Coordinates of C-alpha atoms and ligand atoms in Angstrom, one line a residue:
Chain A
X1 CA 0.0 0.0 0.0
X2 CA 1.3 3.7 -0.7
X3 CA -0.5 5.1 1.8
X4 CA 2.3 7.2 4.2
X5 CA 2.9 5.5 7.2
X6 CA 1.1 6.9 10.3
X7 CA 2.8 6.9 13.8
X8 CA 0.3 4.0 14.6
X9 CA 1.9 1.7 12.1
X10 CA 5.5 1.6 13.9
X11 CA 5.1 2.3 17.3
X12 CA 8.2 3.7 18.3
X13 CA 10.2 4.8 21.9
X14 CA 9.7 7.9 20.2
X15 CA 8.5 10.6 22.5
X16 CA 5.8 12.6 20.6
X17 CA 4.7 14.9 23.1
X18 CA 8.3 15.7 24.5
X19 CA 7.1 14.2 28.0
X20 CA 10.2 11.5 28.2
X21 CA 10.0 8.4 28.3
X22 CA 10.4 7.5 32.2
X23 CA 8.1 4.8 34.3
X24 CA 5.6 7.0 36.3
X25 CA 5.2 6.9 39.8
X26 CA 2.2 4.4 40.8
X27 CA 1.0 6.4 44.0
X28 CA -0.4 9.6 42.5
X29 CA -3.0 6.4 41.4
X30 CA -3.8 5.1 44.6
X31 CA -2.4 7.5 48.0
X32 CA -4.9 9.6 49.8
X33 CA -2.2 12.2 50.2
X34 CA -2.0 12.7 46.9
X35 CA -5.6 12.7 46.3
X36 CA -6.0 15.4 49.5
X37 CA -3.4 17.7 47.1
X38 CA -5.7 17.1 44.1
X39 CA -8.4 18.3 45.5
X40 CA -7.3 21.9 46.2
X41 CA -4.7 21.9 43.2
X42 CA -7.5 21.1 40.5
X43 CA -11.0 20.5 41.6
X44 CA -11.2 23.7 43.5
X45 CA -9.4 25.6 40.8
X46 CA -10.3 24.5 37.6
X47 CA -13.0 24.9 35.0
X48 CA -14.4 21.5 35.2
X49 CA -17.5 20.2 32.7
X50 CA -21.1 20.3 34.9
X51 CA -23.8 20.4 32.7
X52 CA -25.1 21.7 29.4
X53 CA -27.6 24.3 28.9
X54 CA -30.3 22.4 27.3
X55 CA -30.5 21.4 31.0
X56 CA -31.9 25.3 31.4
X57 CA -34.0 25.2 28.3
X58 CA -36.4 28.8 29.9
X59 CA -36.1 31.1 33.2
X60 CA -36.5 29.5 36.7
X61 CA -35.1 25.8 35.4
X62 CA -32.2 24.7 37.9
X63 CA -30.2 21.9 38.2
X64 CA -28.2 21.0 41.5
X65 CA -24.4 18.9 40.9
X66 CA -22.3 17.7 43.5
X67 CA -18.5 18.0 43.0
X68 CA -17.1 15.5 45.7
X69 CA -13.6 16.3 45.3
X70 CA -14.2 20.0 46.1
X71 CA -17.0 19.0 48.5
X72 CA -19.3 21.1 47.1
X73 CA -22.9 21.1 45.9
X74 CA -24.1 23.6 43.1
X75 CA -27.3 25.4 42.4
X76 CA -27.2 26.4 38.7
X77 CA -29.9 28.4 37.6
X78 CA -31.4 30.3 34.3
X79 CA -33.0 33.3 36.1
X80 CA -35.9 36.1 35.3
X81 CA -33.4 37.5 32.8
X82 CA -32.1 34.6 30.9
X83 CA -29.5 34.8 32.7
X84 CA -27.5 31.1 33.7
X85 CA -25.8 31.4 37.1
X86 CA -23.8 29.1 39.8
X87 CA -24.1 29.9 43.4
X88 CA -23.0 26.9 46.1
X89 CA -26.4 25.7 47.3
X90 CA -25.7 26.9 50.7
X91 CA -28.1 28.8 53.1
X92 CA -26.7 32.2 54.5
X93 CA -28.3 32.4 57.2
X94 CA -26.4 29.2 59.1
X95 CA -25.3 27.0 56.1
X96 CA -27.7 24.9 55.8
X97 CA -28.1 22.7 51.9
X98 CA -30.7 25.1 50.2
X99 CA -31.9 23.2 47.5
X100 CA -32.7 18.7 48.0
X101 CA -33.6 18.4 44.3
X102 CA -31.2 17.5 41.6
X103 CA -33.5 19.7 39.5
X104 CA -36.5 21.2 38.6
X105 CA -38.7 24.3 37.7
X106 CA -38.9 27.0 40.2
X107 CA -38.6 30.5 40.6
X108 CA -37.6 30.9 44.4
X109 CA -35.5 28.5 47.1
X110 CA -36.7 28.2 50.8
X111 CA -34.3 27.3 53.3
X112 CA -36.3 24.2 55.1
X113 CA -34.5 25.3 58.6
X114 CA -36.3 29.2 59.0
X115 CA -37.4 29.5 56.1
X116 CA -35.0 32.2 54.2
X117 CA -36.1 32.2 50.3
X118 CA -34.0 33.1 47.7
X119 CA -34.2 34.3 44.5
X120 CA -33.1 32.6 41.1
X121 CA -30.9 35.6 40.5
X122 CA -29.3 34.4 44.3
X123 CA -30.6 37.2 46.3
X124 CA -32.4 37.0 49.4
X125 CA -35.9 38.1 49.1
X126 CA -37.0 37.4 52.2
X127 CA -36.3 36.2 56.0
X128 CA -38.6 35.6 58.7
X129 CA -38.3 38.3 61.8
X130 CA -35.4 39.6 59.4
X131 CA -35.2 43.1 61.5
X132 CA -34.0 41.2 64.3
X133 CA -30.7 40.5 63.0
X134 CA -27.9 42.5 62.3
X135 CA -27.5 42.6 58.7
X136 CA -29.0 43.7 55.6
X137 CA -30.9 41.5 53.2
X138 CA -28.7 43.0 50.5
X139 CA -25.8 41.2 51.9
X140 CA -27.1 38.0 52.2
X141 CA -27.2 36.4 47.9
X142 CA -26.0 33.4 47.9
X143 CA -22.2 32.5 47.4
X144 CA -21.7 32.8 43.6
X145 CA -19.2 30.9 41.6
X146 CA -17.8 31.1 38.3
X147 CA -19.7 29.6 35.7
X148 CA -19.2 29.7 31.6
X149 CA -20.0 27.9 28.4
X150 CA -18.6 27.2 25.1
X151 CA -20.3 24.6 22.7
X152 CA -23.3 24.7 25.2
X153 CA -21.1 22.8 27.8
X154 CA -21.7 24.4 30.9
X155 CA -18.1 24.9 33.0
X156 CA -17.8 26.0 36.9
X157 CA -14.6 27.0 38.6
X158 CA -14.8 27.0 42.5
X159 CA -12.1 29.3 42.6
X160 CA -13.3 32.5 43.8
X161 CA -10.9 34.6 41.5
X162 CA -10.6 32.1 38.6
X163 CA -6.7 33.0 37.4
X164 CA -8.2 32.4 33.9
X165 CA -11.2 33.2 31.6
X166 CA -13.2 29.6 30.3
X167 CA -11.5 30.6 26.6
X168 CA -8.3 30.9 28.0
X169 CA -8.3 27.9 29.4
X170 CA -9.3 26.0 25.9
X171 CA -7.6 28.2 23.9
X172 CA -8.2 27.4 20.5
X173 CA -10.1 23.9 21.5
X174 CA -12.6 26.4 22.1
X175 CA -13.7 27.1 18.4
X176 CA -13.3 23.7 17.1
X177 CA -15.8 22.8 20.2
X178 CA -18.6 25.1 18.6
X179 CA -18.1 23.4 15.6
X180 CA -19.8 19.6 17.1
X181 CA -22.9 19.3 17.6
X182 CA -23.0 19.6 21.0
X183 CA -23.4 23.1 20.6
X184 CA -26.4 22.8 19.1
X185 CA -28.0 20.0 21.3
X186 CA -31.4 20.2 22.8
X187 CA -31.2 17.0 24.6
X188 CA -29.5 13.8 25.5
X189 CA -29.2 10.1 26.6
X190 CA -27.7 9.9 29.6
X191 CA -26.1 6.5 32.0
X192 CA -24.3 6.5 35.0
X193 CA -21.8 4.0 36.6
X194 CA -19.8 4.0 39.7
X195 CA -16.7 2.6 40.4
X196 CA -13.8 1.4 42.6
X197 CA -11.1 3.1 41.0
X198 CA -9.0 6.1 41.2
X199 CA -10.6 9.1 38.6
X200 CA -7.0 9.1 36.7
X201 CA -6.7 5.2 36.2
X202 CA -10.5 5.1 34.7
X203 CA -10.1 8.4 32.7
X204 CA -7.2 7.1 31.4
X205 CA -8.6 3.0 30.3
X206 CA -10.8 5.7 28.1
X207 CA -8.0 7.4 26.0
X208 CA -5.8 4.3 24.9
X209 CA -6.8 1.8 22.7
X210 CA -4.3 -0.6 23.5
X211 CA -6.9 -2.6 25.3
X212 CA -9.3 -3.1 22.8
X213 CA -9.0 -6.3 21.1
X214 CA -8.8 -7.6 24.8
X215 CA -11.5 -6.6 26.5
X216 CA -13.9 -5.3 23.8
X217 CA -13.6 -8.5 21.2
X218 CA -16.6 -8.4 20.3
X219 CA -18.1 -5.2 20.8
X220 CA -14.8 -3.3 19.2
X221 CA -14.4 -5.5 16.4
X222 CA -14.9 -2.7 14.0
X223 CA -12.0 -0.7 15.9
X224 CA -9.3 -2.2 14.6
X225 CA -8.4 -4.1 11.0
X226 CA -5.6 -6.4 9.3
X227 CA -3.4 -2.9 9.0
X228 CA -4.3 -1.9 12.4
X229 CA -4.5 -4.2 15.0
X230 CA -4.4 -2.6 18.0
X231 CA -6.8 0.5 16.6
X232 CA -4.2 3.0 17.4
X233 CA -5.1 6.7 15.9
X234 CA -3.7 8.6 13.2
X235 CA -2.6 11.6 15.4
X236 CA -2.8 13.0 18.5
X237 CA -2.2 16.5 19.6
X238 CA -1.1 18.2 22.6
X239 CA -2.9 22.0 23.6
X240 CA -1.4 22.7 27.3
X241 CA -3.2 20.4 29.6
X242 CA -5.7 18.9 27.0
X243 CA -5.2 16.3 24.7
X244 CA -7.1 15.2 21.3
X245 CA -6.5 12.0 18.7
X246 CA -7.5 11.4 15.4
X247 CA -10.1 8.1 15.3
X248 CA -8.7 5.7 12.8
X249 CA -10.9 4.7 10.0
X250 CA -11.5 1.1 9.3
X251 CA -11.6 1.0 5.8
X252 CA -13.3 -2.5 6.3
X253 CA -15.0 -2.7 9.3
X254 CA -16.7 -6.1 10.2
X255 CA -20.3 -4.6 10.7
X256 CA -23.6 -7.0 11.6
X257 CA -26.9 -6.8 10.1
X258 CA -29.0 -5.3 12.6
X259 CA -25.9 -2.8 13.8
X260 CA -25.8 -1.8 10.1
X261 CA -29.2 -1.3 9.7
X262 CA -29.1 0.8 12.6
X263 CA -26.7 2.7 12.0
X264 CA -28.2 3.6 8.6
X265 CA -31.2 4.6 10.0
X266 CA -29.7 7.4 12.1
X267 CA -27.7 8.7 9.1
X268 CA -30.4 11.2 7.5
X269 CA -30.9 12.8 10.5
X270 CA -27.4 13.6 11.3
X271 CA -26.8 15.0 7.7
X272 CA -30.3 16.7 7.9
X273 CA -28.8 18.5 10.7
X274 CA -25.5 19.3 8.6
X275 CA -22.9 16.9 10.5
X276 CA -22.7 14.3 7.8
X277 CA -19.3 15.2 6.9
X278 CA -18.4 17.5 9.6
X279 CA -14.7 18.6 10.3
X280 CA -13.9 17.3 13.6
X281 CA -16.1 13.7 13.3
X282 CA -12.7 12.2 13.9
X283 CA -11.5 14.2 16.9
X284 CA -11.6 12.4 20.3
X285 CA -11.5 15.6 22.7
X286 CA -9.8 14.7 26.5
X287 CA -10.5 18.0 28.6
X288 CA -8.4 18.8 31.6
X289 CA -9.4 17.4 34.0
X290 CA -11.8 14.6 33.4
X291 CA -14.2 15.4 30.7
X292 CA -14.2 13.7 27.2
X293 CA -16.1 14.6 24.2
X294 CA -16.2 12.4 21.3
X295 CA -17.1 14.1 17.4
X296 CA -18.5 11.3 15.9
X297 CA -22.1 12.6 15.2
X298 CA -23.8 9.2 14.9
X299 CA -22.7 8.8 18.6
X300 CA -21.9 12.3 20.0
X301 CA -20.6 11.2 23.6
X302 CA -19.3 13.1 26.2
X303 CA -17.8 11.0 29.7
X304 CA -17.1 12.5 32.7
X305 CA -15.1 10.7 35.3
X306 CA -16.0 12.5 38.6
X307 CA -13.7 11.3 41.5
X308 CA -15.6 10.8 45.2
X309 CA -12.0 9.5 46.6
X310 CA -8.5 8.0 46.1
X311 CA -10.0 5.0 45.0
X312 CA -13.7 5.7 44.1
X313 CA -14.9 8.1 41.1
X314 CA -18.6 8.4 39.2
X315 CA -19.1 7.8 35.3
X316 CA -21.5 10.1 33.6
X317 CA -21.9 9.5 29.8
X318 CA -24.2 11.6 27.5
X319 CA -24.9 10.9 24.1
X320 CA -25.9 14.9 22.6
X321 CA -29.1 15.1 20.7
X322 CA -30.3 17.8 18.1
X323 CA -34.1 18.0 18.6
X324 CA -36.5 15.6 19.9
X325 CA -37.2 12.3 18.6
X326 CA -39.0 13.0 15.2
X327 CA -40.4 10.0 13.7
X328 CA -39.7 6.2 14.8
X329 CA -36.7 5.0 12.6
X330 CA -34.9 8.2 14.6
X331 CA -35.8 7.1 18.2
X332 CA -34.5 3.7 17.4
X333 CA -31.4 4.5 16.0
X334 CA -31.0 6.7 18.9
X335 CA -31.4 4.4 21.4
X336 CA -28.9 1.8 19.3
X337 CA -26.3 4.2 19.6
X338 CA -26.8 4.6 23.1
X339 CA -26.8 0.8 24.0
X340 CA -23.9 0.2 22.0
X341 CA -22.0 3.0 23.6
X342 CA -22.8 1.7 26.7
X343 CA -22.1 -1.9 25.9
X344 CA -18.3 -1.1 25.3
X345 CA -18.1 1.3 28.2
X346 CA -19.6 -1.5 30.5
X347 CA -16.9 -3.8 29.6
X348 CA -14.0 -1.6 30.8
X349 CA -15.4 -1.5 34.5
X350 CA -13.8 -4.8 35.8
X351 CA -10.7 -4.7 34.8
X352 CA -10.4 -1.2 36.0
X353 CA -11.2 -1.8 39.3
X354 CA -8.7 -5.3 38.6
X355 CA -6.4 -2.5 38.3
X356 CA -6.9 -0.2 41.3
X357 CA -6.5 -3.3 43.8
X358 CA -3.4 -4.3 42.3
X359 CA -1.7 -0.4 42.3
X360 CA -3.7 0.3 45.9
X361 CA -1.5 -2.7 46.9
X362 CA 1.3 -0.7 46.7
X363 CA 3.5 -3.5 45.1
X364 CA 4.3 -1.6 42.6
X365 CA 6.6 1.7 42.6
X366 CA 6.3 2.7 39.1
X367 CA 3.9 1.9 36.0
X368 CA 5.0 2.1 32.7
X369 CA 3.3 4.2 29.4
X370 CA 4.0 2.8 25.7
X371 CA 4.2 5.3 22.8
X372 CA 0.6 4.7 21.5
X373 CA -0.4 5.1 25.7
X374 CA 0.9 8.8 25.4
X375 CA -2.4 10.7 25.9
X376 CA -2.0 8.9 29.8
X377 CA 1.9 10.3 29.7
X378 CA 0.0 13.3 29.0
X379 CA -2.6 13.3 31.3
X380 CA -0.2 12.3 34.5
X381 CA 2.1 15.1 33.8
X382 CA -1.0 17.9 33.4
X383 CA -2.6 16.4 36.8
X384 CA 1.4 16.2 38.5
X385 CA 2.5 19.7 37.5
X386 CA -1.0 21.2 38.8
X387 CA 0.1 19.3 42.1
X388 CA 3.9 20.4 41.9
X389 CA 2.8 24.0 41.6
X390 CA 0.0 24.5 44.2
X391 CA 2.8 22.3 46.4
X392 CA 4.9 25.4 45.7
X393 CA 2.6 27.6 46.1
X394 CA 1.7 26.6 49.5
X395 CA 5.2 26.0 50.5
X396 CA 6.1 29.7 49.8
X397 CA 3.1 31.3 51.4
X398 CA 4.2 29.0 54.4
X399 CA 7.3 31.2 54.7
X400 CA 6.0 34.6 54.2
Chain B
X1 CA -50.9 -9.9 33.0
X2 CA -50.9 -11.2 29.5
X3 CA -51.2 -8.7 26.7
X4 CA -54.7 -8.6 24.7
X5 CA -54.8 -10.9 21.7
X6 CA -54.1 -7.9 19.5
X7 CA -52.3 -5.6 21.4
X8 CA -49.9 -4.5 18.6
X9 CA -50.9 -3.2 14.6
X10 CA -52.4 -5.3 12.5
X11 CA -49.4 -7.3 10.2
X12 CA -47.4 -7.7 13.2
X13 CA -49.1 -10.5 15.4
X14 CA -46.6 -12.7 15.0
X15 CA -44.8 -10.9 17.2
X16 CA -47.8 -10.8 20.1
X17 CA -45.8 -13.5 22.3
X18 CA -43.2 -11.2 23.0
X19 CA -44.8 -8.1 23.8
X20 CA -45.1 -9.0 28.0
X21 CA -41.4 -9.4 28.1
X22 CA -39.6 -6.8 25.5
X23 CA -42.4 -4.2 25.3
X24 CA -41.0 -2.3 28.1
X25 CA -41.4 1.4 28.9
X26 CA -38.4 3.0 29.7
X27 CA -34.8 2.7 28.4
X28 CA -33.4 1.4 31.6
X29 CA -36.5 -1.1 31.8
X30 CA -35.2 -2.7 28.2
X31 CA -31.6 -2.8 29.4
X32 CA -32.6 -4.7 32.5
X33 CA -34.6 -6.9 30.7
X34 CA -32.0 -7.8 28.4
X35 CA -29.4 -8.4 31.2
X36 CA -32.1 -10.7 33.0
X37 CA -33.0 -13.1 30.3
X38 CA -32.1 -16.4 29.2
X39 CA -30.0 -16.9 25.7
X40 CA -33.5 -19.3 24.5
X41 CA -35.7 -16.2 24.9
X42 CA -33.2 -13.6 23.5
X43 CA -32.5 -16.0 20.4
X44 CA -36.6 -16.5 20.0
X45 CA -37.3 -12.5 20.1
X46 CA -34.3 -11.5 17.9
X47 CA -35.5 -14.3 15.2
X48 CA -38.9 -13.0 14.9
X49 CA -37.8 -9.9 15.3
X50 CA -35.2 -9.3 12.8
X51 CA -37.1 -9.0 9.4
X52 CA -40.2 -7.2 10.6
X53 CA -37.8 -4.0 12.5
X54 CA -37.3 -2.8 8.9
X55 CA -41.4 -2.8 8.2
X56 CA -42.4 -2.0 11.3
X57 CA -40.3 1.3 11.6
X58 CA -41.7 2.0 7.7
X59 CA -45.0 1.5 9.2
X60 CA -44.9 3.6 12.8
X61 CA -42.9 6.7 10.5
X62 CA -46.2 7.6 8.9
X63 CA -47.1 9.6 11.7
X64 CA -46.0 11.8 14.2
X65 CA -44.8 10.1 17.5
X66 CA -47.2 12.1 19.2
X67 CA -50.1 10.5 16.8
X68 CA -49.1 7.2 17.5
X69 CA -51.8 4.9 18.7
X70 CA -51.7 2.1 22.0
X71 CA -50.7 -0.4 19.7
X72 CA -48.4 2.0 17.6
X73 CA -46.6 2.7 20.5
X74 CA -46.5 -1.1 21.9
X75 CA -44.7 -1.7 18.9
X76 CA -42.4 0.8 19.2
X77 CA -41.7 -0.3 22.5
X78 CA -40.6 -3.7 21.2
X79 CA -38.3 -2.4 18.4
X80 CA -36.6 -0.5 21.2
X81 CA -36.6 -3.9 22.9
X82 CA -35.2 -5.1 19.7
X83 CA -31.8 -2.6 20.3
X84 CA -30.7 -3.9 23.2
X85 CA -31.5 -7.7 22.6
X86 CA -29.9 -7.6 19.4
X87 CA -26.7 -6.3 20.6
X88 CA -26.7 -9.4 22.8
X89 CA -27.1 -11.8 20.5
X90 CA -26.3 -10.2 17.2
X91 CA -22.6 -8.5 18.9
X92 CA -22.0 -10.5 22.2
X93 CA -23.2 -14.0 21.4
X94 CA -22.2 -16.7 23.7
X95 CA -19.9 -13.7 25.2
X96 CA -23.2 -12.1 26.6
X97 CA -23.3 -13.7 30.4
X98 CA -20.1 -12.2 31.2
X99 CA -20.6 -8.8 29.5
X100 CA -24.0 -8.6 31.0
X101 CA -21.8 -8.5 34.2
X102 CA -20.3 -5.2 34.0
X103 CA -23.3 -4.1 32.3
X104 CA -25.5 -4.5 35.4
X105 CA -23.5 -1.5 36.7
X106 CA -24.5 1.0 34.5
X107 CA -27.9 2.4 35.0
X108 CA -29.7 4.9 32.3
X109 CA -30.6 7.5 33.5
X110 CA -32.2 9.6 30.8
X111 CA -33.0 8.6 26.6
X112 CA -35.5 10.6 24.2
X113 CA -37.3 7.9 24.3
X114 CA -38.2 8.2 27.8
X115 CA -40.1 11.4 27.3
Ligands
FES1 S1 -30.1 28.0 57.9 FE1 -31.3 28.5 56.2 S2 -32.9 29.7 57.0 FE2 -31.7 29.2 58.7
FE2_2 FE1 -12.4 0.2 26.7

């Protein structure tokens, strides 16, 4: 074949992404201590993926998250104006959780405890008895926090001061972002798993696909080919603590009848929306810290891997939808895409958790990354030099 | 409680002995049932199945989705049945016990077709 060789076909020592080529330390996967510096260094500073705002479709919609690694629960809100906002779903009066909900329609919060109601906008419209304290009602909105969107994903950042704007952060991910169809999504599929496994060694099963022919034989057949075994992409590119690869195309996938038919049923619908031959149908988006996004149109996933401790982290995977169901052929396909998506994703869980007892062992002192498991490299020296900094950070406040 | 002798559009009663088991409502519902059966019953439903999804999706896209009649949407419910139960026995095969393993831990939470 003339076709030139991509990196995929001669998997080199070669160091694509200039990270060296050095085992990497196993406890950043398993020790609390790490996971304690994590926490502050990343899940309390950075923009992280919540939501998306068909979630907010009119004013006085909400939606309530819980970030465990920054121990935080968030009210999100579309107020009077239009206007989407994140405020930490915490009384003022005495701190007490405002809103029990995970989401709803309303245009005002109570406080179950003495009854303080709150605005959509976060003020305080009313307390009983009120003159008796000592403040003004004025003072007393609830504790806003950063929130932005790009492609219609909806990002917080606990930070009070966020060091940098949401576009700063995705630099020119941003713009190729818009162009999926996320950003035009109206609504989703949506499954959840939870594991027993650190958020890093699950995000991380998800962007190599050294593992495929093993544990997804059946289900990843069309993955990889005769030229390709292993599935490995084309490309994969490096944009300061994110990562992307190029999908490989199987020329010759080994597709069954019913998957086929399917799949073919979904197709007019995707091109009637204008994504038939989209630019980034290829592009397999890994967000800093723990958000994925997938191009493909046919099945527009996104997977968040949301730790709740060393060794314990939630999966949230949406597929993104463009409209309601129209007609019956649609909703099918739809919901073939979604099993299959999860079928794969299902398969993974076992042998990551396999994983977490043998590393939480603490046998081992090192793992070790292959050239076509570079997006992890990648990955493990974002997360370490986020940790490395704050640990400076905190050190040099310490002597001031 | 069995379904009524012609619970689904005329043309499809050949498919009337699976409606109590696949015709679920709810994405998660269909998932479960899949993971629950038995490879006999799987086999027998995607057998039937398999050459009237093609005429039966023909026949429920004449209308809307909101036009659709008791027995238009019983058979849609089936067909959706039909997605999951195919993967298993169309992708997983005899593989399909120990993938319905890890597949027990993922619940749906949320599909279009829900609404
Ligand atoms: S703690 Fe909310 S009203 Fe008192
Ligand atoms: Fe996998």
């Amino acid at each position: 074949m003339s076709m030139p060789s991509p990196q995929f076909l001669e998997p080199k020592s070669h160091d694509p992404a200039h990270l060296g080529t050095d085992p990497v330390p196993a406890g950043p996967y398993y020790r609390e201590d790490y996971f304690a510096l994590e926490r502050e260094a990343i899940f309390k500073r950075s923009w992280l993926q919540v939501g998306h705002v068909c979630e907010l479709p009119e004013p006085g919609t909400f939606v309530v998250r819980t970030i465990e690694a920054a121990g935080a629960s968030i009210l999100i809100t579309r107020g009077r104006d239009g206007v989407i906002r994140a405020f930490h779903n915490v009384c003022t009066h005495r701190g007490t959780q405002l809103v029990a909900e995970t989401g709803g329609k309303q245009s005002s919060f109570t406080c179950r405890y003495h009854a303080w109601t709150f605005g959509s906008d976060g003020a305080l419209r009313g307390a009983p008895d009120l003159e008796r304290f000592y403040i003004e009602a004025k003072d007393c909105g609830l504790i806003k926090i950063a929130i932005d969107q790009c492609a219609g994903l909806l990002f917080v950042n606990l930070d009070r001061e966020p060091k940098q704007s949401l576009r700063a952060f995705l630099g020119p991910l941003a713009a190729e972002l818009e162009m999926l169809p996320v950003a035009k999504a109206t609504t989703f599929s949506e499954y959840v798993y939870e594991i027993d496994a650190n958020w890093k060694l699950t995000y991380d099963n998800f962007q190599e696909n050294y593992h495929l022919q093993f544990i997804h034989p059946r289900s990843g057949k069309a993955a990889g080919g005769p030229e390709n075994p292993f599935g490995y992409p084309t490309r994969y590119g490096f944009h300061g603590p994110h990562r992307t690869q190029t999908i490989w195309t199987n020329p010759k996938p080994a597709i069954m009848p019913i998957q086929g038919f399917a799949f073919g049923k979904g197709l007019p619908f995707i091109a009637a929306d204008g994504f038939a031959q989209a630019p980034h149908n290829r592009t397999y988006f890994a967000l800093f810290p723990n958000f994925f996004l997938i191009g493909t149109p046919t099945q527009h996933f996104s997977h968040s891997v949301i730790p709740i401790c060393a060794s314990k982290s939630r999966g949230v995977i949406r597929l993104y939808w463009i409209g309601d169901d129209r007609i019956a052929s649609q909703r099918f396909a739809r919901e073939y895409a979604m099993a299959t998506a999860l079928d794969i994703h299902s398969e993974d869980r076992a042998v990551i958790e396999a994983g977490q007892r043998g590393l939480s062992s603490g046998a081992l002192s090192h793992i070790h990354f292959q050239s076509q498991e570079v997006l992890c490299r990648h990955f493990f020296h974002s997360v370490d030099s986020a940790v490395q900094a704050y640990k400076a950070e905190r050190a040099g406040s310490a002597r001031t | 409680m069995s379904a009524p002798e012609h619970s689904l559009p005329p043309g499809f009663g050949s498919l009337e002995p699976f409606v109590s088991a696949w015709a679920l409502e709810g994405a998660d519902n269909r998932l479960r049932a899949r993971l629950a059966s038995r490879e006999a019953d799987r086999v027998a439903f995607f057998e039937a199945a398999k050459d009237l999804l093609p005429r039966g999706l023909d026949y429920l896209d004449r209308k809307p989705l909101a036009e659709h009649s008791d027995q238009d949407k019983r058979l849609m419910r089936l067909l959706l049945g039909m997605a999951h139960v195919a993967l298993a026995v169309e992708i997983q095969g005899d593989d399909e016990p120990r993938h319905a393993e890890g597949a027990r831990h993922m619940t749906i939470t949320r599909a279009p077709s829900d609404d």
